[in-house]
Amino acid sequence: MPQTMTSADLRIHNQARLLRAVHDAAEPFTRAEAARLLGIGRNTAAALVGELEQARLLHEVPAESGARGRPTTMLVPHPEGPLAFAVDFREDTWTLASVELGGAITELEDGEHDRTPKAFADIRAAVARHETGRLAVLGFATSGPIRDGHRLHISHLGWDEVEVRDLIGDGWPATVIDNDARLAGLAEARRGALRGLGTAMHFHIDFDIGGTLLLGGDAQRGAHHIAGEFGHMPLTGSALECMCGVRGCWSLDVGANALVRRFGGETGYGTGRELAQEVLRRAEAGDAEAGEAVDANAAALGRGLGALANALDPEAISLSGLGVDLIRLRRGLIEENCAASLMAFRRDEPPRIAAGTMGEAGPLTGAAEIAWDAILTPVWLRERL
Amino acid sequence: MPQTMTSADLRIHNQARLLRAVHDAAEPFTRAEAARLLGIGRNTAAALVGELEQARLLHEVPAESGARGRPTTMLVPHPEGPLAFAVDFREDTWTLASVELGGAITELEDGEHDRTPKAFADIRAAVARHETGRLAVLGFATSGPIRDGHRLHISHLGWDEVEVRDLIGDGWPATVIDNDARLAGLAEARRGALRGLGTAMHFHIDFDIGGTLLLGGDAQRGAHHIAGEFGHMPLTGSALECMCGVRGCWSLDVGANALVRRFGGETGYGTGRELAQEVLRRAEAGDAEAGEAVDANAAALGRGLGALANALDPEAISLSGLGVDLIRLRRGLIEENCAASLMAFRRDEPPRIAAGTMGEAGPLTGAAEIAWDAILTPVWLRERL
DNA sequence: GAGCTTATGTTCTCACCTAGAACATAACAA
DNA sequence: TTGTTATGTTCTAGGTGAGAACATAAGCTC
């Protein structure tokens, strides 16, 4: 319990609260509003903001006066303030972006990669091309579980527990890394469909299902940093064996693999995504067989969600990837099957099921969030101020 | 964000940290140790403790000097300090206890009840018989989900969403209430088998399975206060319909009902517990049919635990109720089946599965914890100091 | 048993923080 | 032009923990 609290810590604490409020706010606000929001006096707010402006963390710009009263200033990110960089490392491509306080994203560069760990060197080079003194922390989103936060396993790239410290080490800026599905969920919780909820869940449906439990706006990581493999619970009674080594996984019935299998395509990671999209298109166009496959997918999705809702009682569930298509095409079927899996007494208050609002930007946005989480800490601020 | 922080709040904050440290400590400690623990100076520690002694929250007693140095004092609960009362409301009986800072429990009274809400009046009367000015908060453990924290449903008593505010209202001391399975888990996380773990789970196995996810020593409640119905996920492929209204629940294969069903007994709540115990005894004595029933129960338990571990990645799982017997009789079978349900890459680090150490006292202990949680808050302390 | 060592208690000064009141200021409104 | 309103600014006061210096009470050593 070494979180000592001295008078000076108090100042840092309140400044961190202020910066966090600016970062999290949907709309920028004025200094006077900040004082009310934090429950501090106008004088104290002036002092806090003044120091943060000195430290180039906040900037005050005149607010257009709409009402009476003496004009005030808006609190905006400082134009020379720290930046988070965010990387989304996908199957064949990556994106690098810069994110300022408040979450505004500027895409800097993207590229393809050859599916080998060399990709990280390319990304490092791209970071270097855009690096300025303003770069504070880099957030990195990748697929695959990252055991204990440093052993990265990406099956569709054939990476078997690659040591993250060998990929991101000397020469890199301060970096935080996490799983894309979890970060997509975090993005929804912070800035998307799950904003403001105490208990929520997010699932990314691709070849299989990855997800995360979001509590108080934070994504849960588990004891070994590998929580979230909801797709590998036997929720729908499949008799097949999953490539994860278990029989009956939910993912066998939901996602691209399930669609592909139905049409004799080759399941597994990295192939068949187009076929799955084709199935969706044909289903939308009225093809009966494709429609049945999508029906089965949606029904299995709903059944699993209901089961999970019994256990974890989320207020809402958001979906990304294929889940967005399934909601668009088969919302009713998902909700019916979810209700059927819900304990009867819960059916009058089912979890809200919605498409995530972050779309493709989810992992990148989540990566930016964990980077900013690392910045907006008392420790970091003490250094800076 | 109204959690303002003024200099006075700072003092309260540090005093709360100190009291929390005393409450949570496995062994009492001295004032000098407290200073080191909290990272504050000896002078500050003296001031904090002095005020807490004034407020009759802490008491200093001379520590027996074993080493060199000037003798110091142990920090112990004040003999006239606040007390939490805790109630465990079970199927036919209840227990009332008094719990002091640090968690020491003194049983005050127990009784039977007639399964009607009148029981609460009896309990209130018992509280009154022991009530002193020292009673601060009452923690109440009951079975059944408590929707939104106030709509209590106990199926084996035939209580259908009874309004808690009608049972516990005017004339009651400040009361906090929660579910017995969740509180048993909380007790394990605070003072039992799950102490100190960041991510853990607890399951109470009776007629069916109730449980809770424990994160950072806190039991998760969900959006509607009804998280934890892990027994009502279809984890083991049962074809039966559950009384919860869903088909295939895990609870159909694990727990007393599953044992009873196998022997033609009447399943359901409130009956058959003796038969289940009888089956366990016969299995232990070598009876083949009973042994198979227990095997099936243990295997299904293990399979479900593995599936949940994939999703939530607990460091350890503790069990209470029938789970203790199953671990005693069939630990190997549980662990094998858990491993078989774990994704292959996790099998080298399976969750530790252990019997809870709180035994029957789990719900009562957990009820005391939530009561003390309500006391050890800045708001309550500000009133008192 | 005297003197040394060690750990803790106690006292005092200092730097820091926020609250609150009083006053100043810059817009809008009548 | 004058009043109203919301905000900025300044100053004082009360409270808090840090740190240094000193005091104290034990054990340890010779």
mmCIF file of C-alpha atoms in Angstrom, chain A residues 72-201:
data_model
loop_
_atom_site.group_PDB
_atom_site.id
_atom_site.type_symbol
_atom_site.label_atom_id
_atom_site.label_comp_id
_atom_site.label_asym_id
_atom_site.label_seq_id
_atom_site.Cartn_x
_atom_site.Cartn_y
_atom_site.Cartn_z
ATOM 1 C CA THR A 72 -14.327 32.199 -19.913
ATOM 2 C CA THR A 73 -12.018 29.825 -21.699
ATOM 3 C CA MET A 74 -12.360 26.353 -23.126
ATOM 4 C CA LEU A 75 -9.957 23.679 -21.932
ATOM 5 C CA VAL A 76 -8.403 21.951 -24.918
ATOM 6 C CA PRO A 77 -5.335 19.792 -25.435
ATOM 7 C CA HIS A 78 -2.160 21.822 -25.571
ATOM 8 C CA PRO A 79 -0.893 22.194 -29.152
ATOM 9 C CA GLU A 80 2.562 21.165 -27.986
ATOM 10 C CA GLY A 81 1.299 18.670 -25.433
ATOM 11 C CA PRO A 82 2.097 14.982 -25.201
ATOM 12 C CA LEU A 83 0.735 12.599 -27.778
ATOM 13 C CA ALA A 84 -0.079 8.939 -27.633
ATOM 14 C CA PHE A 85 0.755 6.901 -30.678
ATOM 15 C CA ALA A 86 -1.423 3.904 -31.421
ATOM 16 C CA VAL A 87 -0.722 0.899 -33.606
ATOM 17 C CA ASP A 88 -3.231 -1.621 -34.886
ATOM 18 C CA PHE A 89 -1.356 -4.703 -36.038
ATOM 19 C CA ARG A 90 -3.705 -6.785 -38.167
ATOM 20 C CA GLU A 91 -3.360 -9.946 -40.167
ATOM 21 C CA ASP A 92 -1.573 -8.485 -43.187
ATOM 22 C CA THR A 93 -1.542 -4.785 -42.508
ATOM 23 C CA TRP A 94 -0.926 -2.267 -39.804
ATOM 24 C CA THR A 95 -1.909 1.300 -39.037
ATOM 25 C CA LEU A 96 -0.055 3.916 -37.039
ATOM 26 C CA ALA A 97 -1.875 6.899 -35.647
ATOM 27 C CA SER A 98 -1.318 9.790 -33.322
ATOM 28 C CA VAL A 99 -3.892 10.537 -30.656
ATOM 29 C CA GLU A 100 -4.159 13.685 -28.638
ATOM 30 C CA LEU A 101 -5.721 14.274 -25.255
ATOM 31 C CA GLY A 102 -9.448 13.930 -25.701
ATOM 32 C CA GLY A 103 -9.083 11.095 -28.177
ATOM 33 C CA ALA A 104 -8.799 12.862 -31.524
ATOM 34 C CA ILE A 105 -7.041 10.466 -33.877
ATOM 35 C CA THR A 106 -4.751 11.406 -36.753
ATOM 36 C CA GLU A 107 -3.719 8.541 -38.962
ATOM 37 C CA LEU A 108 -0.019 8.783 -39.703
ATOM 38 C CA GLU A 109 0.821 5.831 -41.864
ATOM 39 C CA ASP A 110 -0.199 2.323 -42.749
ATOM 40 C CA GLY A 111 1.518 -0.588 -44.358
ATOM 41 C CA GLU A 112 1.454 -4.242 -45.215
ATOM 42 C CA HIS A 113 3.621 -6.827 -43.591
ATOM 43 C CA ASP A 114 5.047 -10.227 -44.399
ATOM 44 C CA ARG A 115 3.610 -12.029 -41.383
ATOM 45 C CA THR A 116 6.974 -12.385 -39.704
ATOM 46 C CA PRO A 117 8.173 -10.609 -36.575
ATOM 47 C CA LYS A 118 10.155 -8.336 -38.881
ATOM 48 C CA ALA A 119 6.903 -6.418 -39.186
ATOM 49 C CA PHE A 120 7.617 -4.932 -35.795
ATOM 50 C CA ALA A 121 10.834 -3.420 -37.083
ATOM 51 C CA ASP A 122 8.916 -1.847 -39.953
ATOM 52 C CA ILE A 123 6.427 -0.405 -37.518
ATOM 53 C CA ARG A 124 9.246 0.886 -35.348
ATOM 54 C CA ALA A 125 10.691 2.609 -38.398
ATOM 55 C CA ALA A 126 7.336 4.163 -39.172
ATOM 56 C CA VAL A 127 7.100 5.399 -35.597
ATOM 57 C CA ALA A 128 10.551 6.914 -35.999
ATOM 58 C CA ARG A 129 9.482 8.712 -39.166
ATOM 59 C CA HIS A 130 6.771 10.506 -37.221
ATOM 60 C CA GLU A 131 8.352 10.664 -33.820
ATOM 61 C CA THR A 132 8.568 14.022 -32.141
ATOM 62 C CA GLY A 133 9.369 15.074 -28.659
ATOM 63 C CA ARG A 134 5.649 15.043 -28.069
ATOM 64 C CA LEU A 135 5.350 11.253 -28.243
ATOM 65 C CA ALA A 136 4.730 10.006 -24.709
ATOM 66 C CA VAL A 137 3.450 6.456 -24.850
ATOM 67 C CA LEU A 138 2.717 4.023 -27.648
ATOM 68 C CA GLY A 139 -0.316 1.736 -27.441
ATOM 69 C CA PHE A 140 -0.164 -1.432 -29.485
ATOM 70 C CA ALA A 141 -3.087 -3.629 -30.537
ATOM 71 C CA THR A 142 -2.470 -7.090 -31.899
ATOM 72 C CA SER A 143 -4.557 -10.194 -32.272
ATOM 73 C CA GLY A 144 -3.864 -13.275 -30.228
ATOM 74 C CA PRO A 145 -3.497 -13.875 -26.517
ATOM 75 C CA ILE A 146 -0.549 -12.207 -24.775
ATOM 76 C CA ARG A 147 0.186 -14.394 -21.800
ATOM 77 C CA ASP A 148 1.351 -12.503 -18.763
ATOM 78 C CA GLY A 149 1.485 -9.458 -20.975
ATOM 79 C CA HIS A 150 4.590 -10.521 -22.837
ATOM 80 C CA ARG A 151 4.206 -13.932 -24.489
ATOM 81 C CA LEU A 152 2.411 -13.320 -27.748
ATOM 82 C CA HIS A 153 0.689 -16.143 -29.607
ATOM 83 C CA ILE A 154 -0.853 -15.434 -33.027
ATOM 84 C CA SER A 155 -2.002 -18.688 -34.532
ATOM 85 C CA HIS A 156 -3.006 -17.372 -37.943
ATOM 86 C CA LEU A 157 0.518 -16.006 -38.364
ATOM 87 C CA GLY A 158 2.076 -19.140 -36.962
ATOM 88 C CA TRP A 159 3.634 -17.185 -34.089
ATOM 89 C CA ASP A 160 3.969 -19.502 -31.129
ATOM 90 C CA GLU A 161 4.522 -17.534 -27.942
ATOM 91 C CA VAL A 162 6.842 -14.936 -29.357
ATOM 92 C CA GLU A 163 8.527 -12.904 -26.660
ATOM 93 C CA VAL A 164 7.153 -9.378 -26.841
ATOM 94 C CA ARG A 165 10.302 -7.998 -25.249
ATOM 95 C CA ASP A 166 12.227 -9.252 -28.279
ATOM 96 C CA LEU A 167 9.849 -7.425 -30.606
ATOM 97 C CA ILE A 168 9.385 -4.245 -28.600
ATOM 98 C CA GLY A 169 12.434 -3.512 -26.590
ATOM 99 C CA ASP A 170 15.384 -1.186 -26.647
ATOM 100 C CA GLY A 171 14.866 1.695 -28.969
ATOM 101 C CA TRP A 172 11.103 1.674 -28.651
ATOM 102 C CA PRO A 173 9.281 4.404 -26.864
ATOM 103 C CA ALA A 174 7.366 3.463 -23.736
ATOM 104 C CA THR A 175 4.871 0.927 -25.048
ATOM 105 C CA VAL A 176 1.784 -0.815 -23.739
ATOM 106 C CA ILE A 177 0.319 -3.738 -25.635
ATOM 107 C CA ASP A 178 -2.912 -5.661 -25.578
ATOM 108 C CA ASN A 179 -5.227 -7.858 -27.526
ATOM 109 C CA ASP A 180 -7.340 -6.384 -30.340
ATOM 110 C CA ALA A 181 -10.665 -7.837 -29.192
ATOM 111 C CA ARG A 182 -10.136 -6.550 -25.696
ATOM 112 C CA LEU A 183 -9.090 -3.133 -26.962
ATOM 113 C CA ALA A 184 -12.078 -2.950 -29.283
ATOM 114 C CA GLY A 185 -14.239 -3.564 -26.248
ATOM 115 C CA LEU A 186 -12.391 -0.940 -24.280
ATOM 116 C CA ALA A 187 -12.962 1.542 -27.085
ATOM 117 C CA GLU A 188 -16.695 0.846 -26.998
ATOM 118 C CA ALA A 189 -16.716 1.258 -23.238
ATOM 119 C CA ARG A 190 -14.829 4.548 -23.332
ATOM 120 C CA ARG A 191 -16.134 6.169 -26.492
ATOM 121 C CA GLY A 192 -18.668 3.895 -28.125
ATOM 122 C CA ALA A 193 -21.801 1.884 -27.572
ATOM 123 C CA LEU A 194 -20.937 0.916 -23.994
ATOM 124 C CA ARG A 195 -20.015 4.356 -22.735
ATOM 125 C CA GLY A 196 -20.890 5.013 -19.124
ATOM 126 C CA LEU A 197 -22.014 1.468 -18.296
ATOM 127 C CA GLY A 198 -20.900 -0.228 -15.109
ATOM 128 C CA THR A 199 -21.116 -3.779 -16.433
ATOM 129 C CA ALA A 200 -20.984 -4.570 -20.141
ATOM 130 C CA MET A 201 -19.486 -7.004 -22.600
#
